[in-house]
Amino acid sequence: MDDLRSIFELREMLRQMERDVGLDKLSRVERDVFLAAHNLSEKPGDIVHTEQIRKHTLVETITQATYHRALRTLLSMGMLEHAENTKARCYIVRRDLIGR
């Protein structure tokens, strides 16, 4: 099997997994910001700081304005929440909204 076919098959498998858990409704940037935040939180309820998300390899090339738009969208959808009793720019990933 050639490399391009392998890449295609991996991409198709990834797209199906994203559909299965409901991430297919997000834009690429929104998905990357959400996945970065999820990756940085080891367990449900962990607080993730915006600086950590911005430095993640999935997000580091996204412009500041685009990052903040994606963050606002994720907050409005309830996929991220502001962490209680913290300063601004601290978030909790809502894992209960994602399938599996």
mmCIF file of C-alpha atoms in Angstrom:
data_model
loop_
_atom_site.group_PDB
_atom_site.id
_atom_site.type_symbol
_atom_site.label_atom_id
_atom_site.label_comp_id
_atom_site.label_asym_id
_atom_site.label_seq_id
_atom_site.Cartn_x
_atom_site.Cartn_y
_atom_site.Cartn_z
ATOM 1 C CA MET A 1 0.000 0.000 0.000
ATOM 2 C CA ASP A 2 1.429 3.395 -0.909
ATOM 3 C CA ASP A 3 1.887 6.182 1.646
ATOM 4 C CA LEU A 4 -0.916 8.368 0.288
ATOM 5 C CA ARG A 5 -3.427 5.537 0.547
ATOM 6 C CA SER A 6 -2.344 4.939 4.153
ATOM 7 C CA ILE A 7 -2.755 8.634 4.948
ATOM 8 C CA PHE A 8 -6.186 8.643 3.345
ATOM 9 C CA GLU A 9 -7.301 5.613 5.347
ATOM 10 C CA LEU A 10 -6.044 7.142 8.589
ATOM 11 C CA ARG A 11 -7.837 10.415 7.817
ATOM 12 C CA GLU A 12 -11.087 8.581 7.081
ATOM 13 C CA MET A 13 -10.786 6.612 10.310
ATOM 14 C CA LEU A 14 -10.126 9.829 12.251
ATOM 15 C CA ARG A 15 -13.117 11.586 10.628
ATOM 16 C CA GLN A 16 -15.363 8.676 11.589
ATOM 17 C CA MET A 17 -14.123 8.750 15.186
ATOM 18 C CA GLU A 18 -14.749 12.511 15.326
ATOM 19 C CA ARG A 19 -18.290 11.939 14.035
ATOM 20 C CA ASP A 20 -18.837 9.200 16.608
ATOM 21 C CA VAL A 21 -18.006 11.525 19.520
ATOM 22 C CA GLY A 22 -19.644 14.626 18.055
ATOM 23 C CA LEU A 23 -16.583 16.655 17.140
ATOM 24 C CA ASP A 24 -17.529 16.818 13.462
ATOM 25 C CA LYS A 25 -19.738 19.861 14.155
ATOM 26 C CA LEU A 26 -16.689 21.940 15.089
ATOM 27 C CA SER A 27 -14.396 23.815 12.737
ATOM 28 C CA ARG A 28 -10.824 22.547 12.470
ATOM 29 C CA VAL A 29 -9.575 25.323 14.772
ATOM 30 C CA GLU A 30 -12.336 24.763 17.335
ATOM 31 C CA ARG A 31 -11.599 21.037 17.299
ATOM 32 C CA ASP A 32 -7.863 21.631 17.753
ATOM 33 C CA VAL A 33 -8.407 24.048 20.658
ATOM 34 C CA PHE A 34 -10.815 21.612 22.323
ATOM 35 C CA LEU A 35 -8.507 18.622 21.822
ATOM 36 C CA ALA A 36 -5.528 20.587 23.144
ATOM 37 C CA ALA A 37 -7.480 21.560 26.277
ATOM 38 C CA HIS A 38 -8.655 17.977 26.699
ATOM 39 C CA ASN A 39 -5.109 16.676 26.291
ATOM 40 C CA LEU A 40 -3.855 19.078 28.963
ATOM 41 C CA SER A 41 -6.451 18.021 31.534
ATOM 42 C CA GLU A 42 -5.494 14.688 33.018
ATOM 43 C CA LYS A 43 -8.825 14.008 34.710
ATOM 44 C CA PRO A 44 -12.337 15.473 34.649
ATOM 45 C CA GLY A 45 -12.499 18.783 36.474
ATOM 46 C CA ASP A 46 -8.839 19.697 35.971
ATOM 47 C CA ILE A 47 -8.269 23.378 35.320
ATOM 48 C CA VAL A 48 -6.483 24.317 32.111
ATOM 49 C CA HIS A 49 -4.993 27.785 31.646
ATOM 50 C CA THR A 50 -5.226 29.588 28.345
ATOM 51 C CA GLU A 51 -1.420 29.929 28.223
ATOM 52 C CA GLN A 52 -1.126 26.130 28.322
ATOM 53 C CA ILE A 53 -3.611 25.730 25.487
ATOM 54 C CA ARG A 54 -1.891 28.407 23.378
ATOM 55 C CA LYS A 55 1.468 26.591 23.701
ATOM 56 C CA HIS A 56 0.057 23.187 22.699
ATOM 57 C CA THR A 57 1.374 21.864 19.373
ATOM 58 C CA LEU A 58 -2.154 21.657 17.917
ATOM 59 C CA VAL A 59 -2.760 25.349 18.596
ATOM 60 C CA GLU A 60 0.604 27.121 18.524
ATOM 61 C CA THR A 61 0.328 28.240 14.876
ATOM 62 C CA ILE A 62 -3.203 29.629 15.213
ATOM 63 C CA THR A 63 -3.398 33.425 15.299
ATOM 64 C CA GLN A 64 -4.450 35.079 18.542
ATOM 65 C CA ALA A 65 -7.731 36.382 17.104
ATOM 66 C CA THR A 66 -8.687 33.011 15.613
ATOM 67 C CA TYR A 67 -7.814 31.255 18.872
ATOM 68 C CA HIS A 68 -10.055 33.604 20.869
ATOM 69 C CA ARG A 69 -12.949 33.166 18.417
ATOM 70 C CA ALA A 70 -12.672 29.389 18.748
ATOM 71 C CA LEU A 71 -12.474 29.672 22.534
ATOM 72 C CA ARG A 72 -15.604 31.859 22.628
ATOM 73 C CA THR A 73 -17.448 29.348 20.454
ATOM 74 C CA LEU A 74 -16.433 26.425 22.673
ATOM 75 C CA LEU A 75 -17.554 28.375 25.746
ATOM 76 C CA SER A 76 -20.897 29.266 24.147
ATOM 77 C CA MET A 77 -21.444 25.615 23.179
ATOM 78 C CA GLY A 78 -20.675 24.557 26.742
ATOM 79 C CA MET A 79 -17.748 22.351 25.732
ATOM 80 C CA LEU A 80 -15.469 24.464 27.890
ATOM 81 C CA GLU A 81 -16.479 26.290 31.055
ATOM 82 C CA HIS A 82 -14.841 29.033 33.055
ATOM 83 C CA ALA A 83 -13.344 27.439 36.159
ATOM 84 C CA GLU A 84 -15.087 28.577 39.319
ATOM 85 C CA ASN A 85 -13.187 30.546 41.960
ATOM 86 C CA THR A 86 -10.292 31.285 39.602
ATOM 87 C CA LYS A 87 -9.067 34.274 37.701
ATOM 88 C CA ALA A 88 -10.062 34.704 34.085
ATOM 89 C CA ARG A 89 -8.510 32.473 31.430
ATOM 90 C CA CYS A 90 -8.933 29.246 33.390
ATOM 91 C CA TYR A 91 -11.156 26.571 31.904
ATOM 92 C CA ILE A 92 -12.586 23.121 32.550
ATOM 93 C CA VAL A 93 -13.250 20.680 29.712
ATOM 94 C CA ARG A 94 -16.814 19.316 29.682
ATOM 95 C CA ARG A 95 -16.037 15.663 28.980
ATOM 96 C CA ASP A 96 -19.631 14.652 29.702
ATOM 97 C CA LEU A 97 -20.764 16.306 26.466
ATOM 98 C CA ILE A 98 -18.538 14.117 24.325
ATOM 99 C CA GLY A 99 -19.578 10.619 23.319
ATOM 100 C CA ARG A 100 -17.693 7.728 24.957
#
